[in-house]
PDB file of C-alpha atoms and ligand atoms in Angstrom:
ATOM      1  CA  UNK A   1     122.607  53.274 -69.754  1.00 88.00           C
ATOM      2  CA  UNK A   2     118.923  52.591 -70.299  1.00 95.00           C
ATOM      3  CA  UNK A   3     117.469  49.084 -70.650  1.00 96.00           C
ATOM      4  CA  UNK A   4     115.151  49.103 -73.667  1.00 98.00           C
ATOM      5  CA  UNK A   5     113.041  46.376 -75.304  1.00 98.00           C
ATOM      6  CA  UNK A   6     113.883  42.687 -75.151  1.00 98.00           C
ATOM      7  CA  UNK A   7     115.599  41.454 -78.298  1.00 98.00           C
ATOM      8  CA  UNK A   8     115.731  37.771 -77.563  1.00 96.00           C
ATOM      9  CA  UNK A   9     115.035  35.191 -74.866  1.00 97.00           C
ATOM     10  CA  UNK A  10     117.279  32.141 -74.794  1.00 95.00           C
ATOM     11  CA  UNK A  11     117.225  29.099 -72.520  1.00 95.00           C
ATOM     12  CA  UNK A  12     119.375  30.708 -69.794  1.00 98.00           C
ATOM     13  CA  UNK A  13     119.449  34.427 -70.608  1.00 98.00           C
ATOM     14  CA  UNK A  14     117.414  37.320 -71.925  1.00 98.00           C
ATOM     15  CA  UNK A  15     119.018  39.976 -74.105  1.00 98.00           C
ATOM     16  CA  UNK A  16     117.855  43.592 -74.184  1.00 98.00           C
ATOM     17  CA  UNK A  17     118.619  46.606 -76.364  1.00 98.00           C
ATOM     18  CA  UNK A  18     120.027  49.707 -74.691  1.00 98.00           C
ATOM     19  CA  UNK A  19     120.079  53.352 -75.764  1.00 98.00           C
ATOM     20  CA  UNK A  20     123.511  52.701 -77.329  1.00 98.00           C
ATOM     21  CA  UNK A  21     123.126  50.675 -80.564  1.00 97.00           C
ATOM     22  CA  UNK A  22     126.525  49.027 -80.002  1.00 97.00           C
ATOM     23  CA  UNK A  23     125.661  47.831 -76.466  1.00 98.00           C
ATOM     24  CA  UNK A  24     123.302  45.081 -75.280  1.00 98.00           C
ATOM     25  CA  UNK A  25     122.242  44.058 -71.789  1.00 98.00           C
ATOM     26  CA  UNK A  26     122.219  40.390 -70.803  1.00 98.00           C
ATOM     27  CA  UNK A  27     119.955  39.209 -67.971  1.00 98.00           C
ATOM     28  CA  UNK A  28     120.768  35.746 -66.543  1.00 98.00           C
ATOM     29  CA  UNK A  29     117.864  33.486 -65.500  1.00 98.00           C
ATOM     30  CA  UNK A  30     117.651  30.556 -63.062  1.00 98.00           C
ATOM     31  CA  UNK A  31     116.008  28.370 -65.746  1.00 98.00           C
ATOM     32  CA  UNK A  32     117.922  25.210 -66.539  1.00 98.00           C
ATOM     33  CA  UNK A  33     117.497  22.981 -69.561  1.00 97.00           C
ATOM     34  CA  UNK A  34     119.303  19.903 -70.817  1.00 97.00           C
ATOM     35  CA  UNK A  35     119.129  17.492 -73.732  1.00 95.00           C
ATOM     36  CA  UNK A  36     118.237  20.217 -76.215  1.00 91.00           C
ATOM     37  CA  UNK A  37     115.475  21.637 -74.014  1.00 91.00           C
ATOM     38  CA  UNK A  38     113.777  18.278 -73.300  1.00 95.00           C
ATOM     39  CA  UNK A  39     114.573  18.421 -69.574  1.00 98.00           C
ATOM     40  CA  UNK A  40     113.548  21.617 -67.806  1.00 97.00           C
ATOM     41  CA  UNK A  41     114.007  22.901 -64.278  1.00 98.00           C
ATOM     42  CA  UNK A  42     115.226  25.700 -62.076  1.00 98.00           C
ATOM     43  CA  UNK A  43     118.537  26.033 -60.292  1.00 98.00           C
ATOM     44  CA  UNK A  44     118.155  28.531 -57.450  1.00 98.00           C
ATOM     45  CA  UNK A  45     120.482  31.557 -57.866  1.00 98.00           C
ATOM     46  CA  UNK A  46     122.109  30.087 -60.989  1.00 98.00           C
ATOM     47  CA  UNK A  47     121.572  33.353 -62.860  1.00 98.00           C
ATOM     48  CA  UNK A  48     123.505  35.301 -60.246  1.00 98.00           C
ATOM     49  CA  UNK A  49     126.337  32.765 -60.104  1.00 98.00           C
ATOM     50  CA  UNK A  50     126.665  32.395 -63.885  1.00 98.00           C
ATOM     51  CA  UNK A  51     126.622  36.168 -64.398  1.00 98.00           C
ATOM     52  CA  UNK A  52     129.341  36.765 -61.829  1.00 98.00           C
ATOM     53  CA  UNK A  53     131.486  33.727 -62.659  1.00 98.00           C
ATOM     54  CA  UNK A  54     131.316  34.473 -66.403  1.00 98.00           C
ATOM     55  CA  UNK A  55     132.351  38.089 -65.894  1.00 98.00           C
ATOM     56  CA  UNK A  56     135.143  37.129 -63.498  1.00 98.00           C
ATOM     57  CA  UNK A  57     136.588  34.658 -66.016  1.00 98.00           C
ATOM     58  CA  UNK A  58     136.076  36.938 -69.036  1.00 98.00           C
ATOM     59  CA  UNK A  59     137.910  39.766 -67.250  1.00 98.00           C
ATOM     60  CA  UNK A  60     140.781  37.431 -66.446  1.00 98.00           C
ATOM     61  CA  UNK A  61     140.940  36.229 -70.078  1.00 98.00           C
ATOM     62  CA  UNK A  62     140.756  39.776 -71.430  1.00 98.00           C
ATOM     63  CA  UNK A  63     143.743  40.697 -69.198  1.00 98.00           C
ATOM     64  CA  UNK A  64     145.639  37.825 -70.799  1.00 98.00           C
ATOM     65  CA  UNK A  65     145.002  38.909 -74.380  1.00 98.00           C
ATOM     66  CA  UNK A  66     141.695  37.277 -75.359  1.00 98.00           C
ATOM     67  CA  UNK A  67     139.254  39.878 -76.747  1.00 98.00           C
ATOM     68  CA  UNK A  68     135.768  39.440 -75.225  1.00 98.00           C
ATOM     69  CA  UNK A  69     132.350  41.059 -75.523  1.00 98.00           C
ATOM     70  CA  UNK A  70     132.323  42.072 -71.841  1.00 98.00           C
ATOM     71  CA  UNK A  71     131.777  45.752 -71.051  1.00 98.00           C
ATOM     72  CA  UNK A  72     130.535  45.962 -67.464  1.00 98.00           C
ATOM     73  CA  UNK A  73     128.572  44.052 -64.825  1.00 98.00           C
ATOM     74  CA  UNK A  74     125.750  46.273 -63.653  1.00 98.00           C
ATOM     75  CA  UNK A  75     123.825  44.110 -61.194  1.00 98.00           C
ATOM     76  CA  UNK A  76     123.696  40.583 -59.782  1.00 98.00           C
ATOM     77  CA  UNK A  77     122.104  39.251 -62.955  1.00 98.00           C
ATOM     78  CA  UNK A  78     122.735  41.966 -65.542  1.00 98.00           C
ATOM     79  CA  UNK A  79     125.786  42.750 -67.670  1.00 98.00           C
ATOM     80  CA  UNK A  80     126.484  45.150 -70.525  1.00 98.00           C
ATOM     81  CA  UNK A  81     128.139  43.512 -73.516  1.00 98.00           C
ATOM     82  CA  UNK A  82     129.226  44.606 -76.978  1.00 98.00           C
ATOM     83  CA  UNK A  83     126.636  43.960 -79.650  1.00 98.00           C
ATOM     84  CA  UNK A  84     128.010  41.160 -81.829  1.00 98.00           C
ATOM     85  CA  UNK A  85     126.750  38.839 -84.518  1.00 98.00           C
ATOM     86  CA  UNK A  86     127.169  35.376 -83.048  1.00 98.00           C
ATOM     87  CA  UNK A  87     129.077  32.932 -85.255  1.00 98.00           C
ATOM     88  CA  UNK A  88     126.554  30.036 -85.224  1.00 98.00           C
ATOM     89  CA  UNK A  89     129.010  27.456 -83.898  1.00 98.00           C
ATOM     90  CA  UNK A  90     129.447  25.841 -80.501  1.00 98.00           C
ATOM     91  CA  UNK A  91     133.186  25.537 -80.033  1.00 99.00           C
ATOM     92  CA  UNK A  92     133.950  22.646 -77.691  1.00 98.00           C
ATOM     93  CA  UNK A  93     137.355  22.032 -76.186  1.00 99.00           C
ATOM     94  CA  UNK A  94     138.095  18.845 -74.259  1.00 99.00           C
ATOM     95  CA  UNK A  95     140.945  17.773 -72.005  1.00 99.00           C
ATOM     96  CA  UNK A  96     139.351  14.628 -70.570  1.00 99.00           C
ATOM     97  CA  UNK A  97     136.779  12.310 -72.187  1.00 99.00           C
ATOM     98  CA  UNK A  98     133.195  12.859 -70.970  1.00 98.00           C
ATOM     99  CA  UNK A  99     129.615  13.231 -72.170  1.00 98.00           C
ATOM    100  CA  UNK A 100     128.962  12.952 -75.895  1.00 98.00           C
ATOM    101  CA  UNK A 101     132.662  12.380 -76.680  1.00 98.00           C
ATOM    102  CA  UNK A 102     132.752   9.292 -74.460  1.00 98.00           C
ATOM    103  CA  UNK A 103     129.550   7.992 -76.016  1.00 98.00           C
ATOM    104  CA  UNK A 104     130.516   8.714 -79.628  1.00 98.00           C
ATOM    105  CA  UNK A 105     134.000   7.239 -79.509  1.00 98.00           C
ATOM    106  CA  UNK A 106     133.511   4.584 -76.809  1.00 98.00           C
ATOM    107  CA  UNK A 107     136.034   6.139 -74.443  1.00 98.00           C
ATOM    108  CA  UNK A 108     135.558   5.775 -70.699  1.00 98.00           C
ATOM    109  CA  UNK A 109     134.511   8.998 -68.978  1.00 98.00           C
ATOM    110  CA  UNK A 110     137.488  10.416 -67.097  1.00 98.00           C
ATOM    111  CA  UNK A 111     140.157   9.234 -69.511  1.00 98.00           C
ATOM    112  CA  UNK A 112     142.768  11.937 -69.944  1.00 98.00           C
ATOM    113  CA  UNK A 113     143.168  12.839 -73.648  1.00 98.00           C
ATOM    114  CA  UNK A 114     146.685  12.833 -75.123  1.00 98.00           C
ATOM    115  CA  UNK A 115     146.102  16.328 -76.512  1.00 98.00           C
ATOM    116  CA  UNK A 116     143.288  18.851 -76.093  1.00 98.00           C
ATOM    117  CA  UNK A 117     140.649  18.505 -78.828  1.00 98.00           C
ATOM    118  CA  UNK A 118     138.415  21.031 -80.545  1.00 98.00           C
ATOM    119  CA  UNK A 119     135.125  20.342 -82.212  1.00 98.00           C
ATOM    120  CA  UNK A 120     132.421  22.499 -83.743  1.00 98.00           C
ATOM    121  CA  UNK A 121     128.685  21.958 -83.500  1.00 98.00           C
ATOM    122  CA  UNK A 122     126.217  23.880 -85.605  1.00 98.00           C
ATOM    123  CA  UNK A 123     124.146  26.092 -83.269  1.00 98.00           C
ATOM    124  CA  UNK A 124     120.690  24.955 -84.310  1.00 97.00           C
ATOM    125  CA  UNK A 125     118.265  23.555 -81.718  1.00 94.00           C
ATOM    126  CA  UNK A 126     115.866  22.191 -84.364  1.00 96.00           C
ATOM    127  CA  UNK A 127     118.690  20.004 -85.723  1.00 97.00           C
ATOM    128  CA  UNK A 128     120.033  19.136 -82.243  1.00 95.00           C
ATOM    129  CA  UNK A 129     123.323  21.060 -82.681  1.00 97.00           C
ATOM    130  CA  UNK A 130     124.962  18.525 -85.061  1.00 98.00           C
ATOM    131  CA  UNK A 131     128.721  18.074 -85.176  1.00 98.00           C
ATOM    132  CA  UNK A 132     130.215  20.000 -88.102  1.00 98.00           C
ATOM    133  CA  UNK A 133     133.760  20.274 -89.474  1.00 98.00           C
ATOM    134  CA  UNK A 134     135.639  23.284 -90.813  1.00 98.00           C
ATOM    135  CA  UNK A 135     135.027  22.252 -94.454  1.00 98.00           C
ATOM    136  CA  UNK A 136     131.280  22.320 -93.737  1.00 98.00           C
ATOM    137  CA  UNK A 137     131.666  25.690 -92.011  1.00 98.00           C
ATOM    138  CA  UNK A 138     133.333  27.103 -95.153  1.00 98.00           C
ATOM    139  CA  UNK A 139     130.880  25.400 -97.520  1.00 98.00           C
ATOM    140  CA  UNK A 140     127.899  26.839 -95.629  1.00 98.00           C
ATOM    141  CA  UNK A 141     129.473  30.298 -95.356  1.00 98.00           C
ATOM    142  CA  UNK A 142     129.256  30.310 -91.551  1.00 98.00           C
ATOM    143  CA  UNK A 143     132.804  31.710 -91.160  1.00 98.00           C
ATOM    144  CA  UNK A 144     135.873  32.334 -93.315  1.00 98.00           C
ATOM    145  CA  UNK A 145     139.074  30.272 -93.005  1.00 98.00           C
ATOM    146  CA  UNK A 146     140.713  33.227 -91.277  1.00 98.00           C
ATOM    147  CA  UNK A 147     137.853  33.456 -88.763  1.00 98.00           C
ATOM    148  CA  UNK A 148     137.978  29.696 -88.135  1.00 98.00           C
ATOM    149  CA  UNK A 149     141.740  29.951 -87.482  1.00 98.00           C
ATOM    150  CA  UNK A 150     141.269  32.887 -85.102  1.00 98.00           C
ATOM    151  CA  UNK A 151     138.486  31.088 -83.224  1.00 99.00           C
ATOM    152  CA  UNK A 152     140.568  27.899 -82.853  1.00 99.00           C
ATOM    153  CA  UNK A 153     143.623  29.875 -81.705  1.00 98.00           C
ATOM    154  CA  UNK A 154     141.597  31.762 -79.076  1.00 99.00           C
ATOM    155  CA  UNK A 155     139.773  28.622 -77.926  1.00 99.00           C
ATOM    156  CA  UNK A 156     143.012  26.698 -77.269  1.00 99.00           C
ATOM    157  CA  UNK A 157     144.513  29.740 -75.543  1.00 99.00           C
ATOM    158  CA  UNK A 158     141.411  30.070 -73.328  1.00 99.00           C
ATOM    159  CA  UNK A 159     141.875  26.398 -72.459  1.00 99.00           C
ATOM    160  CA  UNK A 160     145.494  26.854 -71.397  1.00 98.00           C
ATOM    161  CA  UNK A 161     144.708  29.927 -69.279  1.00 98.00           C
ATOM    162  CA  UNK A 162     141.586  28.462 -67.651  1.00 98.00           C
ATOM    163  CA  UNK A 163     143.057  25.012 -67.027  1.00 98.00           C
ATOM    164  CA  UNK A 164     145.935  26.451 -65.048  1.00 98.00           C
ATOM    165  CA  UNK A 165     143.833  29.041 -63.223  1.00 98.00           C
ATOM    166  CA  UNK A 166     141.244  26.452 -62.141  1.00 98.00           C
ATOM    167  CA  UNK A 167     143.742  23.788 -61.127  1.00 98.00           C
ATOM    168  CA  UNK A 168     145.225  26.245 -58.631  1.00 98.00           C
ATOM    169  CA  UNK A 169     141.713  26.388 -57.124  1.00 98.00           C
ATOM    170  CA  UNK A 170     141.436  22.596 -56.961  1.00 98.00           C
ATOM    171  CA  UNK A 171     139.274  22.275 -60.080  1.00 98.00           C
ATOM    172  CA  UNK A 172     139.974  20.087 -63.138  1.00 98.00           C
ATOM    173  CA  UNK A 173     138.698  21.571 -66.413  1.00 99.00           C
ATOM    174  CA  UNK A 174     137.312  18.524 -68.240  1.00 99.00           C
ATOM    175  CA  UNK A 175     135.684  20.252 -71.224  1.00 99.00           C
ATOM    176  CA  UNK A 176     133.770  23.406 -72.101  1.00 99.00           C
ATOM    177  CA  UNK A 177     131.806  25.189 -74.807  1.00 98.00           C
ATOM    178  CA  UNK A 178     132.591  28.653 -76.143  1.00 99.00           C
ATOM    179  CA  UNK A 179     130.771  30.944 -78.528  1.00 98.00           C
ATOM    180  CA  UNK A 180     132.346  33.740 -80.523  1.00 99.00           C
ATOM    181  CA  UNK A 181     130.850  36.867 -82.063  1.00 98.00           C
ATOM    182  CA  UNK A 182     131.803  39.484 -84.622  1.00 98.00           C
ATOM    183  CA  UNK A 183     131.664  43.175 -83.707  1.00 97.00           C
ATOM    184  CA  UNK A 184     130.460  45.750 -86.241  1.00 95.00           C
ATOM    185  CA  UNK A 185     134.052  46.188 -87.491  1.00 97.00           C
ATOM    186  CA  UNK A 186     134.455  42.431 -88.042  1.00 97.00           C
ATOM    187  CA  UNK A 187     136.618  41.687 -84.979  1.00 98.00           C
ATOM    188  CA  UNK A 188     136.168  38.188 -83.522  1.00 98.00           C
ATOM    189  CA  UNK A 189     135.551  38.297 -79.763  1.00 99.00           C
ATOM    190  CA  UNK A 190     134.676  35.703 -77.133  1.00 99.00           C
ATOM    191  CA  UNK A 191     130.945  35.995 -76.306  1.00 98.00           C
ATOM    192  CA  UNK A 192     128.175  34.137 -74.427  1.00 98.00           C
ATOM    193  CA  UNK A 193     129.142  32.662 -71.042  1.00 98.00           C
ATOM    194  CA  UNK A 194     131.724  30.549 -69.221  1.00 99.00           C
ATOM    195  CA  UNK A 195     130.012  28.936 -66.253  1.00 98.00           C
ATOM    196  CA  UNK A 196     129.060  25.605 -64.651  1.00 98.00           C
ATOM    197  CA  UNK A 197     126.306  25.482 -67.323  1.00 98.00           C
ATOM    198  CA  UNK A 198     128.851  25.380 -70.131  1.00 98.00           C
ATOM    199  CA  UNK A 199     131.915  23.710 -68.588  1.00 98.00           C
ATOM    200  CA  UNK A 200     132.589  20.408 -66.874  1.00 99.00           C
ATOM    201  CA  UNK A 201     134.393  21.098 -63.598  1.00 99.00           C
ATOM    202  CA  UNK A 202     135.606  18.195 -61.420  1.00 98.00           C
ATOM    203  CA  UNK A 203     137.160  18.486 -57.994  1.00 98.00           C
ATOM    204  CA  UNK A 204     140.885  17.841 -58.394  1.00 98.00           C
ATOM    205  CA  UNK A 205     141.110  15.338 -55.535  1.00 98.00           C
ATOM    206  CA  UNK A 206     137.736  13.577 -55.455  1.00 98.00           C
ATOM    207  CA  UNK A 207     136.541  13.988 -59.093  1.00 98.00           C
ATOM    208  CA  UNK A 208     133.242  15.233 -57.665  1.00 98.00           C
ATOM    209  CA  UNK A 209     131.228  16.929 -60.419  1.00 98.00           C
ATOM    210  CA  UNK A 210     130.752  20.656 -59.788  1.00 98.00           C
ATOM    211  CA  UNK A 211     128.696  21.550 -62.868  1.00 98.00           C
ATOM    212  CA  UNK A 212     125.453  21.079 -64.790  1.00 98.00           C
ATOM    213  CA  UNK A 213     125.969  17.318 -65.121  1.00 98.00           C
ATOM    214  CA  UNK A 214     124.482  17.144 -61.586  1.00 98.00           C
ATOM    215  CA  UNK A 215     121.247  18.543 -63.090  1.00 98.00           C
ATOM    216  CA  UNK A 216     121.447  16.570 -66.359  1.00 98.00           C
ATOM    217  CA  UNK A 217     121.998  13.291 -64.488  1.00 98.00           C
ATOM    218  CA  UNK A 218     119.695  13.954 -61.478  1.00 98.00           C
ATOM    219  CA  UNK A 219     122.593  13.656 -59.046  1.00 98.00           C
ATOM    220  CA  UNK A 220     121.294  16.158 -56.463  1.00 98.00           C
ATOM    221  CA  UNK A 221     123.411  18.866 -54.865  1.00 98.00           C
ATOM    222  CA  UNK A 222     123.080  21.054 -57.951  1.00 98.00           C
ATOM    223  CA  UNK A 223     122.826  24.407 -56.138  1.00 98.00           C
ATOM    224  CA  UNK A 224     125.690  23.488 -53.816  1.00 98.00           C
ATOM    225  CA  UNK A 225     127.932  22.673 -56.778  1.00 98.00           C
ATOM    226  CA  UNK A 226     127.295  26.064 -58.425  1.00 98.00           C
ATOM    227  CA  UNK A 227     127.849  27.799 -55.070  1.00 98.00           C
ATOM    228  CA  UNK A 228     131.098  25.888 -54.568  1.00 98.00           C
ATOM    229  CA  UNK A 229     132.422  27.078 -57.929  1.00 98.00           C
ATOM    230  CA  UNK A 230     131.622  30.694 -57.110  1.00 98.00           C
ATOM    231  CA  UNK A 231     133.212  30.323 -53.662  1.00 98.00           C
ATOM    232  CA  UNK A 232     136.433  28.854 -55.069  1.00 98.00           C
ATOM    233  CA  UNK A 233     136.708  31.398 -57.897  1.00 98.00           C
ATOM    234  CA  UNK A 234     135.629  34.544 -56.134  1.00 97.00           C
ATOM    235  CA  UNK A 235     135.722  33.732 -52.428  1.00 97.00           C
ATOM    236  CA  UNK A 236     132.040  34.667 -52.253  1.00 91.00           C
ATOM    237  CA  UNK A 237     128.651  33.028 -51.877  1.00 90.00           C
ATOM    238  CA  UNK A 238     125.270  34.318 -53.095  1.00 92.00           C
TER     239      UNK A 238
HETATM  240  N1  UDP B   1     127.929  22.192 -73.788  1.00 96.52           N
HETATM  241  C1  UDP B   1     127.178  23.351 -73.675  1.00 96.52           C
HETATM  242  N2  UDP B   1     126.080  23.505 -74.450  1.00 96.52           N
HETATM  243  C2  UDP B   1     125.667  22.571 -75.351  1.00 96.52           C
HETATM  244  C3  UDP B   1     126.415  21.387 -75.462  1.00 96.52           C
HETATM  245  C4  UDP B   1     127.541  21.228 -74.671  1.00 96.52           C
HETATM  246  O1  UDP B   1     127.518  24.238 -72.901  1.00 96.52           O
HETATM  247  O2  UDP B   1     124.654  22.786 -76.041  1.00 96.52           O
HETATM  248  C5  UDP B   1     129.130  22.018 -72.957  1.00 96.52           C
HETATM  249  C6  UDP B   1     128.916  20.977 -71.868  1.00 96.52           C
HETATM  250  O3  UDP B   1     128.533  21.597 -70.658  1.00 96.52           O
HETATM  251  C7  UDP B   1     130.282  20.347 -71.738  1.00 96.52           C
HETATM  252  C8  UDP B   1     130.897  20.491 -73.129  1.00 96.52           C
HETATM  253  O4  UDP B   1     130.157  21.516 -73.774  1.00 96.52           O
HETATM  254  O5  UDP B   1     131.067  21.086 -70.820  1.00 96.52           O
HETATM  255  C9  UDP B   1     130.875  19.217 -73.932  1.00 96.52           C
HETATM  256  O6  UDP B   1     129.569  18.719 -73.951  1.00 96.52           O
HETATM  257  P1  UDP B   1     129.209  17.333 -74.688  1.00 96.52           P
HETATM  258  O7  UDP B   1     129.440  17.484 -76.147  1.00 96.52           O
HETATM  259  O8  UDP B   1     129.903  16.228 -74.002  1.00 96.52           O
HETATM  260  O9  UDP B   1     127.650  17.250 -74.589  1.00 96.52           O
HETATM  261  P2  UDP B   1     126.691  16.670 -73.463  1.00 96.52           P
HETATM  262  O10 UDP B   1     127.275  15.394 -72.998  1.00 96.52           O
HETATM  263  O11 UDP B   1     126.618  17.756 -72.442  1.00 96.52           O
HETATM  264  O12 UDP B   1     125.420  16.512 -74.241  1.00 96.52           O
END
């Protein structure tokens, strides 16, 4: 498979065309941003860790019945994925109050929620990814009711699978963000990434943060946290 011209450069990844029109190549960077791009930095080897952790988790989810865009990892930072049209929603699932949820609703960070929650944000950096509900999604034509239902069903199923898998590795899944895409035949598949950039992971026993909050909140030990996640999930270090 040949890597052709760059299609797009995002905050954490570059996306390239390949010689197959249905296949794209993703290239993970070490660049880190937070607060809608206001805070910028680098997390050494993050691209390698996020590429490998994402693919590891996507493979596991695919085996358990969640369709994903993953085709094949081809190097430390590069992966072939199905070409999809991204549904412009950030799909956030939460098990424990943290971050913007804690702030918005005045709930102490760390409080276990009585049921997992799902929220949508509109994927639009210029608007700061505003919260949006399913009526808005329909009104704006961003997805059909059937697509919204499929996305919610997959997102909650991903949560159940990941929560259990991670807990066995001593990691509490606090919350995470998913993105979904539509293939050329209209099938909804899980896309983007699942990594310490997009999930909150806390150590089961100490509640130590093992995710991007260490970068967002200047806590130090950022690289070590990403490494620790890869070690626990894959038994490997960079
Ligand atoms: N998240 C993300 N990208 C975003 C916003 C949130 O990956 O643009 C993830 C974030 O890492 C966390 C979850 O979604 O695991 C919930 O984030 P929250 O809404 O609390 O926002 P934050 O406090 O990070 O601004």
